PDB file of C-alpha atoms in Angstrom:
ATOM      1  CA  UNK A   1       0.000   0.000   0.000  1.00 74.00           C
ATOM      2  CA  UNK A   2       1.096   3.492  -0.951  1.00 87.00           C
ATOM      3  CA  UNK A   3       0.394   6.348   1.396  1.00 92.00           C
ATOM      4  CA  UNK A   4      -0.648   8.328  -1.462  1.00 92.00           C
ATOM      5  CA  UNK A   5      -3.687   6.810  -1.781  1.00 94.00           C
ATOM      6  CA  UNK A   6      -4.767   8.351   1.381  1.00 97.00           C
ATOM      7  CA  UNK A   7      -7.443  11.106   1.228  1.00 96.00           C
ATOM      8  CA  UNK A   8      -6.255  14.376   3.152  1.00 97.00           C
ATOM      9  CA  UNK A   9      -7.180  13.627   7.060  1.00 97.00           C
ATOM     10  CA  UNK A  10     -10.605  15.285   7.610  1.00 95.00           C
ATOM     11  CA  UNK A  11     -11.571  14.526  10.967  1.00 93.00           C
ATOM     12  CA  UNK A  12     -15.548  14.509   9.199  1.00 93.00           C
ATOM     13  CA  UNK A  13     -14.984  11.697   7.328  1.00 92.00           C
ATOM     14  CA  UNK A  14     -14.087   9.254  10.626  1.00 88.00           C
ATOM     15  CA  UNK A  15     -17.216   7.211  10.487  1.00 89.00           C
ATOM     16  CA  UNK A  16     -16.864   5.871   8.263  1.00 93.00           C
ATOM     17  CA  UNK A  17     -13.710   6.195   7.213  1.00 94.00           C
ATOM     18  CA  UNK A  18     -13.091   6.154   3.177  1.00 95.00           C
ATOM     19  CA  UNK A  19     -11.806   2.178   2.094  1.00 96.00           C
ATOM     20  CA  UNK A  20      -7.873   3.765   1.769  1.00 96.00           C
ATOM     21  CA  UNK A  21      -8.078   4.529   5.499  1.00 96.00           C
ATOM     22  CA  UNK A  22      -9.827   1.507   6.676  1.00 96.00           C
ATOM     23  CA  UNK A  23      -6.946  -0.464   4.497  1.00 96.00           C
ATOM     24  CA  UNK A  24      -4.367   1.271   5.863  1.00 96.00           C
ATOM     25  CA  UNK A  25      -5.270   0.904   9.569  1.00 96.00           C
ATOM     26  CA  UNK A  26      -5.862  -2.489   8.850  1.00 96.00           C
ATOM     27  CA  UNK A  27      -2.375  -3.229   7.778  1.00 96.00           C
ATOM     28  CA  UNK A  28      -0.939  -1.491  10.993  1.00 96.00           C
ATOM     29  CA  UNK A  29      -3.225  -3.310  13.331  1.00 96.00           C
ATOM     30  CA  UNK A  30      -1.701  -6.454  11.507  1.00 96.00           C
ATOM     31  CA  UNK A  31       1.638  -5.649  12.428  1.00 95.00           C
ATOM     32  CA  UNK A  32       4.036  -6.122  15.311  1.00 95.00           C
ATOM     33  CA  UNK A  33       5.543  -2.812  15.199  1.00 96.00           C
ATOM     34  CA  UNK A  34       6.179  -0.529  12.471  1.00 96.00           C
ATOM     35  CA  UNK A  35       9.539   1.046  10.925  1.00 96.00           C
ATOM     36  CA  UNK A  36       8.989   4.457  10.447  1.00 95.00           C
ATOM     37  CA  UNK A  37      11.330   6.901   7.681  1.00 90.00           C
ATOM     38  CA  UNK A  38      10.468   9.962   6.656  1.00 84.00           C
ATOM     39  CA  UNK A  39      12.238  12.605   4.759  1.00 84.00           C
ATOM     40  CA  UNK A  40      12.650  16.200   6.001  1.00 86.00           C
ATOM     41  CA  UNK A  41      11.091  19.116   4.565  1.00 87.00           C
ATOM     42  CA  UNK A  42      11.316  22.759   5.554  1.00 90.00           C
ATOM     43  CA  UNK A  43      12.871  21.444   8.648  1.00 90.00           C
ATOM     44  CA  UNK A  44       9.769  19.409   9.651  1.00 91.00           C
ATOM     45  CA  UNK A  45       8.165  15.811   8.660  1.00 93.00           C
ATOM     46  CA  UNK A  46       6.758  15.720   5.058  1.00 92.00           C
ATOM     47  CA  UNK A  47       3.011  16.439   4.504  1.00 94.00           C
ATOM     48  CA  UNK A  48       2.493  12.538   3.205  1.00 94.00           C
ATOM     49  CA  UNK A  49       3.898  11.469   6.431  1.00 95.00           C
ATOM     50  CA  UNK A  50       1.629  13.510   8.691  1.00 96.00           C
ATOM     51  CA  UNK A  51      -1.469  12.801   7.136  1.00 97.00           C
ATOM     52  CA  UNK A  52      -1.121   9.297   7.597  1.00 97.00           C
ATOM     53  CA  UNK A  53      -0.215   9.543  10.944  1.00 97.00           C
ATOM     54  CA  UNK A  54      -3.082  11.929  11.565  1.00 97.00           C
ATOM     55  CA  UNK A  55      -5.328   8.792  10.143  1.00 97.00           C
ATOM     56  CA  UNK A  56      -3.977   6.815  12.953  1.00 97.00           C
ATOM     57  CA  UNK A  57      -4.814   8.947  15.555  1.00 95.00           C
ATOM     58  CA  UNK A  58      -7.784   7.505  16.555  1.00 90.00           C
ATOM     59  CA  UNK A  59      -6.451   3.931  15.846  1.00 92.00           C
ATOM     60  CA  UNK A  60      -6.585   1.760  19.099  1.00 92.00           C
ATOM     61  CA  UNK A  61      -4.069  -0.641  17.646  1.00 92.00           C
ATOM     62  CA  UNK A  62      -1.563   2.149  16.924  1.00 94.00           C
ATOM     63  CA  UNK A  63      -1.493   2.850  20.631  1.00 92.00           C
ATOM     64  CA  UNK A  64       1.423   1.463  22.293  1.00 90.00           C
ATOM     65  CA  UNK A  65       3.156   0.038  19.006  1.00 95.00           C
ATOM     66  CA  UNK A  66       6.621  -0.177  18.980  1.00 96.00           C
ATOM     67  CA  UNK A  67       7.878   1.763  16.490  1.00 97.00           C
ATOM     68  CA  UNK A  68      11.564   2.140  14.918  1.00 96.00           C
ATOM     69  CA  UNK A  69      12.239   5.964  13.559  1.00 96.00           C
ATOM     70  CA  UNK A  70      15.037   5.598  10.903  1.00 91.00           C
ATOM     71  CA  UNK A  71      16.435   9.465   9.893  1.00 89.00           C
ATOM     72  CA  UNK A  72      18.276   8.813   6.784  1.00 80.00           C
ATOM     73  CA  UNK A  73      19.951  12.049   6.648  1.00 79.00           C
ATOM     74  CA  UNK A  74      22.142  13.224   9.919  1.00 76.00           C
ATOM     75  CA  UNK A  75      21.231  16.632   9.024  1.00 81.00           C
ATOM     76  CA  UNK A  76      17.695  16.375   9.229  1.00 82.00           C
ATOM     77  CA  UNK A  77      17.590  16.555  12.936  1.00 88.00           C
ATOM     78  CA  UNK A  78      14.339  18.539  13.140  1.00 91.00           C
ATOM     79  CA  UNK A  79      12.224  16.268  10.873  1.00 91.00           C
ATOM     80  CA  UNK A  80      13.480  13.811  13.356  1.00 93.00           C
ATOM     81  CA  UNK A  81      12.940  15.287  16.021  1.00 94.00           C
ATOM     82  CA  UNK A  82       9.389  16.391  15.183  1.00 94.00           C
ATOM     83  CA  UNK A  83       8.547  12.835  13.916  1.00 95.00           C
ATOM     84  CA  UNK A  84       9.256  11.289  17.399  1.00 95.00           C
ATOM     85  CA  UNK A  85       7.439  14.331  19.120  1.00 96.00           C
ATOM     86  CA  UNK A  86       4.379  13.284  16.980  1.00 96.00           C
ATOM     87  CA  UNK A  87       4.445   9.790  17.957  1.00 97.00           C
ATOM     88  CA  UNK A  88       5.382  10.190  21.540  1.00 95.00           C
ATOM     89  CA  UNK A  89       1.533  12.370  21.476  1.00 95.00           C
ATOM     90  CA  UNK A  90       0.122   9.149  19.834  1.00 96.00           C
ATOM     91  CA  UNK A  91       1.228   7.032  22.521  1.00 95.00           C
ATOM     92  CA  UNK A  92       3.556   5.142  20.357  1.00 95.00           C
ATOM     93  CA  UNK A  93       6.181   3.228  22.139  1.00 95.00           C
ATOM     94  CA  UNK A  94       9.501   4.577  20.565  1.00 96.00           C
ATOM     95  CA  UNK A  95      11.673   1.888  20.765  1.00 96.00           C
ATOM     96  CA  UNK A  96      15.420   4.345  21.187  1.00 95.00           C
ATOM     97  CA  UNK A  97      17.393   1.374  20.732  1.00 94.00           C
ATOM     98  CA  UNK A  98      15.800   0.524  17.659  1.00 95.00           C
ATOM     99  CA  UNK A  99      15.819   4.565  16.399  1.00 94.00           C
ATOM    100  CA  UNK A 100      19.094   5.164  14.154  1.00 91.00           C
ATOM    101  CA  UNK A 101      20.337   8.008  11.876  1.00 88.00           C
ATOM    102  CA  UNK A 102      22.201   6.203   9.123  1.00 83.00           C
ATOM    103  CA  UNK A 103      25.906   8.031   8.903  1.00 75.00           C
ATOM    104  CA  UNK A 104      26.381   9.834   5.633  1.00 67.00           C
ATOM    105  CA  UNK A 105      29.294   8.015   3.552  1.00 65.00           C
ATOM    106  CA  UNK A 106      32.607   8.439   4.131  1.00 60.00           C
ATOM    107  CA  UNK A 107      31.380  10.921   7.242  1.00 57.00           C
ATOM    108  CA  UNK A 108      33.530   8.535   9.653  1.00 57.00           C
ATOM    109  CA  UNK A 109      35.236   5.111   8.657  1.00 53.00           C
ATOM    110  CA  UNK A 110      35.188   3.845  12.996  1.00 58.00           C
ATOM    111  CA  UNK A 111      31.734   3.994  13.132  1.00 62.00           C
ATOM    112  CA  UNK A 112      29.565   0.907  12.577  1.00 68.00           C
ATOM    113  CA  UNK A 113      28.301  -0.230   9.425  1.00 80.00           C
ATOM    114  CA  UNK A 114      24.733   0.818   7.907  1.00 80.00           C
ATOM    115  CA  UNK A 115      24.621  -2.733   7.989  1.00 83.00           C
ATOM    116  CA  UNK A 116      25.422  -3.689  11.467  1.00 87.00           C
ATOM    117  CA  UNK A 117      23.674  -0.348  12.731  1.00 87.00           C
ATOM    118  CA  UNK A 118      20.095  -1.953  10.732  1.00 88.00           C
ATOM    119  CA  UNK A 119      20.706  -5.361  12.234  1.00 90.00           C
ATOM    120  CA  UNK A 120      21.121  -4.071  15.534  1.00 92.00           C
ATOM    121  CA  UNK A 121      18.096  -1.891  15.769  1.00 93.00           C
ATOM    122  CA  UNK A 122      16.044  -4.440  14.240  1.00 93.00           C
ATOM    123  CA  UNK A 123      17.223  -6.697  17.057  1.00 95.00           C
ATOM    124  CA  UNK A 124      16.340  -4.503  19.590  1.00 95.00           C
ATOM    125  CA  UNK A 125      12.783  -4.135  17.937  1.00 95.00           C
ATOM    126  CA  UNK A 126      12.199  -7.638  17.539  1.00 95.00           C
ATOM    127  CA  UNK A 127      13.322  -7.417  21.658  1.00 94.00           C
ATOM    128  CA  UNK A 128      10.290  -4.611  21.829  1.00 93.00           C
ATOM    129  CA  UNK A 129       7.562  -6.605  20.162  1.00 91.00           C
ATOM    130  CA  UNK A 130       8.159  -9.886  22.276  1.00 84.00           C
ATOM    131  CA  UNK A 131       7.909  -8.009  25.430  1.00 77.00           C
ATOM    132  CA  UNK A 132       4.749  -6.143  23.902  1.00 71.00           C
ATOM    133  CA  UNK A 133       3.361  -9.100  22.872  1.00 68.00           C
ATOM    134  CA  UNK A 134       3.911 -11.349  25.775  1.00 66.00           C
ATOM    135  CA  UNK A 135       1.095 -12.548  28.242  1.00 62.00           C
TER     136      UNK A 135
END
């Protein structure tokens, strides 16, 4: 599913929601957690990125999902920033350990691998989601 095949959030169109948004929610109440990236614009989160999280708002399932927030730009600190702020409202459980910004190239050859930074905050949500999901 693309997020640009949801409407623009209008909280008047809730009940029922139009078949893109009930879709949508669907898929996230499906998962265990959710991987979030999001580019930054004007120092901020892009518009495609908010409305769909405005169309979770008032999804129960969203509630206390661990999420991942990969920033795929070092610079784009406020996007970021504003992106966990926004989920952290939701009631989202930001998983930190999970939550990496991905080290331009050649920025600094002792740091850890994009590869070995992925695998280790996918570990650590996999870690979230068992303790979420156990009795």
């Amino acid at each position: 599913m693309s997020l640009e095949t949801l409407p623009l959030f209008n909280p008047d169109l809730e009940s029922p929601p139009p078949q893109a948004v009930t879709a949508f929610r669907g898929r996230v109440a499906a998962a265990d957690a959710l991987i979030i990236a999001s580019p930054e614009y004007a120092h901020g989160v892009s518009g495609v990125m908010k409305n769909a999280l405005d169309w979770l708002v008032s999804c129960e399932a969203f509630a206390a999902m661990p999420v991942a927030v990969l920033n795929a730009a070092p610079r784009a600190h406020h996007a970021d920033a504003a992106l966990r702020e926004i989920l952290s409202t939701m009631s989202a459980q930001v998983v930190e350990k999970a939550s990496v910004t991905i080290p331009l190239p050649n920025a600094a050859p002792c740091r850890p691998t994009i590869k070995e930074m992925l695998t280790d905050a996918l570990a650590a949500l996999i870690a979230a989601t068992r303790r979420t999901n156990s009795p």
